mmCIF file of C-alpha atoms in Angstrom:
data_model
loop_
_atom_site.group_PDB
_atom_site.id
_atom_site.type_symbol
_atom_site.label_atom_id
_atom_site.label_comp_id
_atom_site.label_asym_id
_atom_site.label_seq_id
_atom_site.Cartn_x
_atom_site.Cartn_y
_atom_site.Cartn_z
ATOM 1 C CA ALA A 251 -76.770 123.303 -106.938
ATOM 2 C CA GLN A 252 -79.562 125.788 -106.730
ATOM 3 C CA ALA A 253 -78.442 127.490 -109.961
ATOM 4 C CA ILE A 254 -78.479 124.149 -111.742
ATOM 5 C CA LEU A 255 -81.929 123.300 -110.422
ATOM 6 C CA ALA A 256 -83.269 126.704 -111.438
ATOM 7 C CA GLN A 257 -81.893 126.274 -115.017
ATOM 8 C CA ALA A 258 -83.520 122.818 -115.247
ATOM 9 C CA ILE A 259 -86.860 124.235 -114.178
ATOM 10 C CA ALA A 260 -86.598 127.114 -116.613
ATOM 11 C CA LYS A 261 -86.053 124.644 -119.466
ATOM 12 C CA GLU A 262 -89.240 122.770 -118.579
ATOM 13 C CA LEU A 263 -91.451 125.912 -118.421
ATOM 14 C CA PRO A 264 -93.251 126.952 -121.688
ATOM 15 C CA ARG A 265 -91.908 130.077 -123.261
ATOM 16 C CA PRO A 266 -94.500 132.081 -125.262
ATOM 17 C CA HIS A 267 -93.560 133.038 -128.742
ATOM 18 C CA PRO A 268 -93.598 136.729 -129.431
ATOM 19 C CA SER A 269 -96.358 136.188 -131.982
ATOM 20 C CA ARG A 270 -98.527 134.082 -129.708
ATOM 21 C CA GLY A 271 -101.066 135.650 -127.370
ATOM 22 C CA LEU A 272 -102.426 134.443 -124.163
ATOM 23 C CA ASP A 273 -105.492 132.983 -125.831
ATOM 24 C CA ALA A 274 -103.276 130.738 -127.936
ATOM 25 C CA MET A 275 -101.397 129.537 -124.993
ATOM 26 C CA LYS A 276 -104.615 128.719 -123.164
ATOM 27 C CA GLU A 277 -105.695 126.606 -126.139
ATOM 28 C CA GLN A 278 -102.624 124.612 -125.899
ATOM 29 C CA GLY A 279 -103.205 124.020 -122.161
ATOM 30 C CA GLU A 280 -100.008 125.931 -121.198
ATOM 31 C CA VAL A 281 -101.957 128.567 -119.157
ATOM 32 C CA SER A 282 -104.919 128.002 -116.935
ATOM 33 C CA ALA A 283 -108.014 129.835 -118.016
ATOM 34 C CA SER A 284 -108.470 131.040 -114.458
ATOM 35 C CA THR A 285 -105.601 133.274 -114.720
ATOM 36 C CA ASP A 286 -107.547 135.452 -117.091
ATOM 37 C CA GLY A 287 -111.151 134.827 -116.034
ATOM 38 C CA ALA A 288 -113.875 136.896 -117.516
ATOM 39 C CA LEU A 289 -115.533 139.468 -115.410
ATOM 40 C CA PRO A 290 -119.314 139.108 -114.911
ATOM 41 C CA ASP A 291 -121.673 141.475 -116.651
ATOM 42 C CA PRO A 292 -122.543 144.532 -114.520
ATOM 43 C CA THR A 293 -126.101 144.912 -113.071
ATOM 44 C CA ASN A 294 -128.044 148.101 -112.757
ATOM 45 C CA GLN A 295 -127.461 148.363 -109.011
ATOM 46 C CA ALA A 296 -124.717 150.842 -109.508
ATOM 47 C CA ALA A 297 -126.850 153.212 -111.418
ATOM 48 C CA PHE A 298 -127.303 156.732 -110.221
ATOM 49 C CA ARG A 299 -130.133 157.011 -107.677
ATOM 50 C CA LYS A 300 -131.512 160.401 -106.785
ATOM 51 C CA ASP A 301 -133.190 159.167 -103.643
ATOM 52 C CA ILE A 302 -129.914 157.775 -102.142
ATOM 53 C CA TRP A 303 -128.060 161.011 -102.847
ATOM 54 C CA LEU A 304 -130.861 163.177 -101.449
ATOM 55 C CA LYS A 305 -131.140 161.189 -98.287
ATOM 56 C CA SER A 306 -127.410 161.329 -97.883
ATOM 57 C CA PHE A 307 -127.350 165.070 -98.391
ATOM 58 C CA VAL A 308 -130.167 165.767 -95.947
ATOM 59 C CA GLY A 309 -128.518 163.377 -93.420
ATOM 60 C CA ALA A 310 -125.087 165.095 -93.721
ATOM 61 C CA LEU A 311 -126.653 168.523 -93.227
ATOM 62 C CA GLY A 312 -128.508 167.222 -90.045
ATOM 63 C CA LEU A 313 -125.421 165.440 -88.591
ATOM 64 C CA MET A 314 -123.062 168.426 -89.220
ATOM 65 C CA GLY A 315 -125.627 171.108 -88.240
ATOM 66 C CA PRO A 316 -124.452 171.580 -84.615
ATOM 67 C CA ALA A 317 -120.880 172.362 -85.583
ATOM 68 C CA LEU A 318 -122.005 174.894 -88.192
ATOM 69 C CA ALA A 319 -124.502 176.650 -85.741
ATOM 70 C CA LEU A 320 -121.840 176.831 -83.084
ATOM 71 C CA GLY A 321 -119.252 178.246 -85.530
ATOM 72 C CA LEU A 322 -121.555 180.811 -86.970
ATOM 73 C CA THR A 323 -122.610 182.089 -83.520
ATOM 74 C CA ARG A 324 -119.098 182.118 -81.966
ATOM 75 C CA ASP A 325 -119.413 185.886 -81.279
ATOM 76 C CA LEU A 326 -122.049 185.502 -78.636
ATOM 77 C CA ASP A 327 -121.163 186.123 -75.039
ATOM 78 C CA ASP A 328 -119.321 183.183 -73.357
ATOM 79 C CA PRO A 329 -120.735 181.635 -70.276
ATOM 80 C CA VAL A 330 -119.736 183.282 -66.932
ATOM 81 C CA ASP A 331 -118.962 181.455 -63.750
ATOM 82 C CA GLU A 332 -120.087 184.099 -61.246
ATOM 83 C CA ASP A 333 -119.333 182.081 -58.097
ATOM 84 C CA GLY A 334 -116.109 180.526 -59.350
ATOM 85 C CA ASP A 335 -117.073 177.109 -58.072
ATOM 86 C CA GLY A 336 -117.643 175.476 -61.436
ATOM 87 C CA TRP A 337 -121.443 175.264 -61.167
ATOM 88 C CA SER A 338 -122.336 177.947 -63.728
ATOM 89 C CA ARG A 339 -125.868 178.412 -64.865
ATOM 90 C CA ASP A 340 -124.646 179.817 -68.203
ATOM 91 C CA VAL A 341 -122.499 176.646 -68.815
ATOM 92 C CA LEU A 342 -125.484 174.540 -67.937
ATOM 93 C CA LEU A 343 -127.775 176.270 -70.437
ATOM 94 C CA GLN A 344 -125.321 177.037 -73.250
ATOM 95 C CA VAL A 345 -123.223 173.798 -73.189
ATOM 96 C CA ALA A 346 -124.280 170.990 -70.916
ATOM 97 C CA LEU A 347 -127.994 170.761 -71.643
ATOM 98 C CA PRO A 348 -127.761 171.394 -75.429
ATOM 99 C CA GLY A 349 -124.819 168.928 -75.513
ATOM 100 C CA PHE A 350 -126.955 166.276 -73.917
ATOM 101 C CA VAL A 351 -129.698 166.974 -76.399
ATOM 102 C CA VAL A 352 -127.233 166.554 -79.282
ATOM 103 C CA PHE A 353 -125.806 163.427 -77.892
ATOM 104 C CA THR A 354 -129.259 161.896 -77.220
ATOM 105 C CA ALA A 355 -130.689 162.826 -80.681
ATOM 106 C CA THR A 356 -127.739 161.569 -82.494
ATOM 107 C CA ASN A 357 -127.821 158.173 -80.682
ATOM 108 C CA ALA A 358 -131.609 158.069 -81.277
ATOM 109 C CA ILE A 359 -131.088 158.605 -85.008
ATOM 110 C CA MET A 360 -128.449 155.854 -85.105
ATOM 111 C CA SER A 361 -130.345 153.435 -82.902
ATOM 112 C CA ARG A 362 -131.774 151.538 -85.857
ATOM 113 C CA MET A 363 -128.422 151.084 -87.571
ATOM 114 C CA PRO A 364 -126.764 148.305 -85.459
ATOM 115 C CA THR A 365 -129.481 145.678 -86.295
ATOM 116 C CA THR A 366 -129.380 146.671 -89.987
ATOM 117 C CA LEU A 367 -125.532 146.555 -90.110
ATOM 118 C CA GLY A 368 -125.542 143.213 -88.267
ATOM 119 C CA PHE A 369 -128.016 141.831 -90.809
ATOM 120 C CA ALA A 370 -125.875 143.080 -93.617
ATOM 121 C CA MET A 371 -123.177 140.587 -92.562
ATOM 122 C CA LEU A 372 -125.752 137.787 -92.932
ATOM 123 C CA ARG A 373 -128.017 138.572 -95.773
ATOM 124 C CA GLU A 374 -125.778 137.846 -98.739
ATOM 125 C CA ILE A 375 -123.443 135.380 -97.076
ATOM 126 C CA GLY A 376 -122.617 132.429 -99.405
ATOM 127 C CA SER A 377 -123.147 128.799 -98.451
ATOM 128 C CA ASP A 378 -119.389 128.003 -98.818
ATOM 129 C CA VAL A 379 -118.334 130.723 -96.434
ATOM 130 C CA SER A 380 -117.625 130.204 -92.728
ATOM 131 C CA LEU A 381 -119.839 132.634 -90.802
ATOM 132 C CA LYS A 382 -117.594 132.380 -87.759
ATOM 133 C CA GLU A 383 -114.480 133.391 -89.745
ATOM 134 C CA SER A 384 -116.404 136.236 -91.484
ATOM 135 C CA ILE A 385 -117.609 137.617 -88.103
ATOM 136 C CA ARG A 386 -114.022 137.228 -86.616
ATOM 137 C CA THR A 387 -112.571 139.105 -89.609
ATOM 138 C CA ASN A 388 -115.158 141.948 -89.522
ATOM 139 C CA MET A 389 -114.862 142.372 -85.788
ATOM 140 C CA THR A 390 -111.093 142.534 -86.007
ATOM 141 C CA ASN A 391 -111.238 145.191 -88.638
ATOM 142 C CA ASN A 392 -113.750 147.162 -86.616
ATOM 143 C CA GLY A 393 -111.541 146.970 -83.591
ATOM 144 C CA VAL A 394 -108.532 148.243 -85.472
ATOM 145 C CA VAL A 395 -110.442 151.264 -86.938
ATOM 146 C CA LEU A 396 -111.913 152.144 -83.553
ATOM 147 C CA ALA A 397 -108.440 151.894 -81.863
ATOM 148 C CA LEU A 398 -107.000 154.241 -84.506
ATOM 149 C CA PHE A 399 -109.864 156.707 -84.042
ATOM 150 C CA LEU A 400 -109.506 156.552 -80.209
ATOM 151 C CA THR A 401 -105.769 157.417 -80.521
ATOM 152 C CA MET A 402 -106.613 160.540 -82.613
ATOM 153 C CA LEU A 403 -109.478 161.616 -80.316
ATOM 154 C CA LEU A 404 -107.442 161.367 -77.200
ATOM 155 C CA ALA A 405 -104.515 163.385 -78.788
ATOM 156 C CA MET A 406 -107.048 166.137 -79.930
ATOM 157 C CA TRP A 407 -108.630 166.172 -76.469
ATOM 158 C CA GLN A 408 -105.383 166.575 -74.584
ATOM 159 C CA ALA A 409 -103.416 168.632 -77.066
ATOM 160 C CA ASP A 410 -103.636 172.162 -75.565
ATOM 161 C CA PRO A 411 -104.601 173.258 -71.943
ATOM 162 C CA ASN A 412 -107.638 175.250 -71.404
ATOM 163 C CA GLU A 413 -106.102 178.761 -71.349
ATOM 164 C CA THR A 414 -109.499 180.470 -71.699
ATOM 165 C CA PRO A 415 -111.957 178.747 -69.212
ATOM 166 C CA HIS A 416 -115.667 178.844 -69.869
ATOM 167 C CA GLN A 417 -115.255 179.754 -73.533
ATOM 168 C CA ARG A 418 -118.397 178.290 -75.074
ATOM 169 C CA ASN A 419 -117.058 176.687 -78.317
ATOM 170 C CA GLU A 420 -113.932 175.520 -76.635
ATOM 171 C CA MET A 421 -116.112 173.595 -74.183
ATOM 172 C CA TRP A 422 -118.262 172.308 -77.128
ATOM 173 C CA TYR A 423 -115.064 171.193 -78.877
ATOM 174 C CA ARG A 424 -113.948 169.102 -75.965
ATOM 175 C CA MET A 425 -117.470 167.795 -75.368
ATOM 176 C CA LEU A 426 -117.775 166.541 -79.031
ATOM 177 C CA LEU A 427 -114.480 164.774 -78.530
ATOM 178 C CA ILE A 428 -115.849 163.121 -75.380
ATOM 179 C CA PHE A 429 -118.807 161.902 -77.362
ATOM 180 C CA GLY A 430 -116.446 160.383 -79.883
ATOM 181 C CA ILE A 431 -114.308 158.775 -77.178
ATOM 182 C CA GLU A 432 -117.420 157.258 -75.699
ATOM 183 C CA ALA A 433 -118.478 155.673 -79.062
ATOM 184 C CA CYS A 434 -114.877 154.464 -79.668
ATOM 185 C CA THR A 435 -114.588 152.918 -76.251
ATOM 186 C CA ARG A 436 -117.964 151.229 -76.393
ATOM 187 C CA GLY A 437 -117.320 149.845 -79.808
ATOM 188 C CA ALA A 438 -113.845 148.514 -78.960
ATOM 189 C CA VAL A 439 -115.136 146.760 -75.846
ATOM 190 C CA MET A 440 -118.012 145.163 -77.657
ATOM 191 C CA VAL A 441 -115.624 143.784 -80.206
ATOM 192 C CA SER A 442 -113.659 142.182 -77.431
ATOM 193 C CA LEU A 443 -116.756 140.754 -75.727
ATOM 194 C CA PHE A 444 -118.255 139.494 -79.098
ATOM 195 C CA LEU A 445 -115.087 137.620 -79.953
ATOM 196 C CA LEU A 446 -114.744 136.261 -76.363
ATOM 197 C CA TYR A 447 -118.132 134.432 -76.655
ATOM 198 C CA LEU A 448 -117.965 133.647 -80.313
ATOM 199 C CA GLU A 449 -114.619 131.704 -80.386
ATOM 200 C CA PRO A 450 -115.756 128.644 -78.287
ATOM 201 C CA LEU A 451 -118.736 127.898 -80.657
ATOM 202 C CA GLY A 452 -118.706 125.093 -83.149
ATOM 203 C CA ASP A 453 -119.965 125.150 -86.783
ATOM 204 C CA ALA A 454 -123.644 125.632 -86.152
ATOM 205 C CA GLY A 455 -123.418 127.732 -82.994
ATOM 206 C CA PRO A 456 -122.325 131.061 -84.839
ATOM 207 C CA TRP A 457 -125.519 131.144 -86.782
ATOM 208 C CA HIS A 458 -127.759 131.069 -83.763
ATOM 209 C CA PHE A 459 -125.383 133.337 -81.879
ATOM 210 C CA ALA A 460 -125.391 135.949 -84.700
ATOM 211 C CA VAL A 461 -129.252 135.945 -85.213
ATOM 212 C CA ASP A 462 -129.916 136.221 -81.422
ATOM 213 C CA ASN A 463 -127.358 138.955 -81.132
ATOM 214 C CA MET A 464 -127.857 140.780 -84.326
ATOM 215 C CA LEU A 465 -128.211 144.137 -82.618
ATOM 216 C CA TYR A 466 -124.798 143.756 -80.950
ATOM 217 C CA LEU A 467 -123.233 142.206 -84.115
ATOM 218 C CA GLY A 468 -123.668 145.572 -85.960
ATOM 219 C CA GLU A 469 -122.978 147.949 -83.046
ATOM 220 C CA PRO A 470 -119.219 148.189 -83.421
ATOM 221 C CA ALA A 471 -119.704 149.292 -87.005
ATOM 222 C CA SER A 472 -122.409 151.802 -86.030
ATOM 223 C CA CYS A 473 -119.907 153.122 -83.361
ATOM 224 C CA ILE A 474 -117.467 153.757 -86.152
ATOM 225 C CA GLY A 475 -120.095 155.914 -87.919
ATOM 226 C CA LEU A 476 -120.851 157.835 -84.713
ATOM 227 C CA THR A 477 -117.180 158.352 -84.072
ATOM 228 C CA MET A 478 -116.636 159.785 -87.575
ATOM 229 C CA VAL A 479 -119.539 162.161 -87.161
ATOM 230 C CA TYR A 480 -118.204 163.579 -83.788
ATOM 231 C CA PHE A 481 -114.669 163.631 -85.184
ATOM 232 C CA VAL A 482 -115.512 165.682 -88.219
ATOM 233 C CA GLN A 483 -117.760 168.046 -86.220
ATOM 234 C CA SER A 484 -114.939 168.663 -83.724
ATOM 235 C CA CYS A 485 -112.602 169.418 -86.728
ATOM 236 C CA VAL A 486 -115.116 171.912 -88.164
ATOM 237 C CA LEU A 487 -115.533 173.574 -84.824
ATOM 238 C CA TRP A 488 -111.757 173.834 -84.371
ATOM 239 C CA VAL A 489 -111.423 175.638 -87.761
ATOM 240 C CA PHE A 490 -114.187 178.019 -86.734
ATOM 241 C CA ASN A 491 -112.473 178.698 -83.369
ATOM 242 C CA THR A 492 -109.064 179.342 -84.845
ATOM 243 C CA ASP A 493 -109.697 180.907 -88.313
ATOM 244 C CA ALA A 494 -112.168 183.039 -90.090
ATOM 245 C CA LYS A 495 -115.839 182.051 -90.447
ATOM 246 C CA VAL A 496 -115.466 181.669 -94.168
ATOM 247 C CA MET A 497 -112.783 179.016 -93.507
ATOM 248 C CA GLY A 498 -115.082 177.313 -91.013
ATOM 249 C CA CYS A 499 -117.830 177.276 -93.669
ATOM 250 C CA LEU A 500 -115.359 175.763 -96.212
ATOM 251 C CA ALA A 501 -114.413 173.044 -93.624
ATOM 252 C CA TYR A 502 -118.144 172.419 -93.082
ATOM 253 C CA LEU A 503 -118.693 171.880 -96.782
ATOM 254 C CA VAL A 504 -115.573 169.657 -97.341
ATOM 255 C CA LEU A 505 -116.123 167.446 -94.213
ATOM 256 C CA GLY A 506 -119.785 167.401 -94.860
ATOM 257 C CA TYR A 507 -119.097 165.900 -98.178
ATOM 258 C CA CYS A 508 -117.118 163.228 -96.377
ATOM 259 C CA ILE A 509 -120.247 162.319 -94.350
ATOM 260 C CA MET A 510 -122.535 162.512 -97.344
ATOM 261 C CA ARG A 511 -120.321 160.302 -99.628
ATOM 262 C CA THR A 512 -120.001 157.759 -96.865
ATOM 263 C CA LEU A 513 -123.721 157.591 -96.493
ATOM 264 C CA VAL A 514 -124.124 157.223 -100.232
ATOM 265 C CA VAL A 515 -121.668 154.292 -100.463
ATOM 266 C CA ALA A 516 -123.206 152.628 -97.449
ATOM 267 C CA GLN A 517 -126.674 152.737 -98.962
ATOM 268 C CA TYR A 518 -125.456 151.326 -102.312
ATOM 269 C CA LEU A 519 -123.604 148.549 -100.520
ATOM 270 C CA GLN A 520 -126.686 147.882 -98.349
ATOM 271 C CA ASP A 521 -128.861 147.436 -101.467
ATOM 272 C CA TRP A 522 -126.437 145.180 -103.295
ATOM 273 C CA ASN A 523 -127.730 141.654 -103.974
ATOM 274 C CA SER A 524 -125.330 138.767 -104.585
ATOM 275 C CA PRO A 525 -126.273 136.720 -107.635
ATOM 276 C CA THR A 526 -125.084 133.667 -105.824
ATOM 277 C CA VAL A 527 -128.040 133.933 -103.226
ATOM 278 C CA SER A 528 -131.590 133.085 -104.543
ATOM 279 C CA ASN A 529 -134.345 135.487 -104.018
ATOM 280 C CA GLY A 530 -136.133 132.896 -101.783
ATOM 281 C CA THR A 531 -133.247 132.603 -99.462
ATOM 282 C CA ARG A 532 -132.818 136.440 -99.310
ATOM 283 C CA HIS A 533 -136.530 136.843 -98.567
ATOM 284 C CA SER A 534 -136.329 134.182 -95.815
ATOM 285 C CA ARG A 535 -133.344 136.033 -94.243
ATOM 286 C CA THR A 536 -135.118 139.409 -94.548
ATOM 287 C CA MET A 537 -138.033 137.910 -92.549
ATOM 288 C CA LYS A 538 -135.522 136.953 -89.872
ATOM 289 C CA LEU A 539 -134.360 140.571 -89.746
ATOM 290 C CA ILE A 540 -137.872 141.681 -89.221
ATOM 291 C CA SER A 541 -138.272 139.172 -86.408
ATOM 292 C CA CYS A 542 -134.924 140.396 -84.786
ATOM 293 C CA LYS A 543 -136.107 144.000 -84.941
ATOM 294 C CA ALA A 544 -139.401 143.122 -83.246
ATOM 295 C CA VAL A 545 -137.477 141.338 -80.484
ATOM 296 C CA ASP A 546 -134.773 143.989 -79.792
ATOM 297 C CA GLY A 547 -137.236 146.884 -80.142
ATOM 298 C CA THR A 548 -135.638 148.617 -83.225
ATOM 299 C CA GLY A 549 -138.360 147.554 -85.543
#
């Protein structure tokens, strides 16, 4: 019976003649024009911009600087725990305090990113798109990426026992992984909290919720960026610790390009304007961003 039904359906379907193209079939109404819709004309937003590449290059150099400095100075004397009680002054001065400075400076540099990333979800949103569904999808994607990163960082952190205690770069390697684990865990928990309070809201509620919590809306995405920075730095430092310095420098250049390219793409996407959103609407939304930054202190 299924074979007979399939044959009957096949007889009813139009069969294109070898000499007839798709345009001819569309003229006869046999094929919907939407199956071969014309692409829109490109704008100049994808044009090469020196300022974006320069900012990304400088940003990558700065973000990857600690790993390079540690790798090039790996021959310096390692900290010594003279008393054997774990409270070494050398560890404090060579690892703990500089590590805290790196952690604080990196988070200070990234402190303006969450509000901007949160606003990026709202600036170009179309009138026919559900904001609640968009936030749910973005948060779910962020949670998946953070969970994958967390798995890798934990595996790297616990892979080998510390056979050489108080080796400076080994401690820095584990500390960079700890920084990444912190960003991962924070972002994953925030995703869960955001979805917890978003789900009960109706149609209008998500708009007020997103504007009032724009800082937290973009924080999981900024946590992904932080995690990537700490992850690639720990990879570079691992190469310096196990191979020749020239290999460490090569790893610095290759993984530094990863950071630079990510920053380039992020800036291009941030500057993109949807043709379906009017300039007046975009300007009004931008004013809301300025107001949000004034409230949360990132302005």
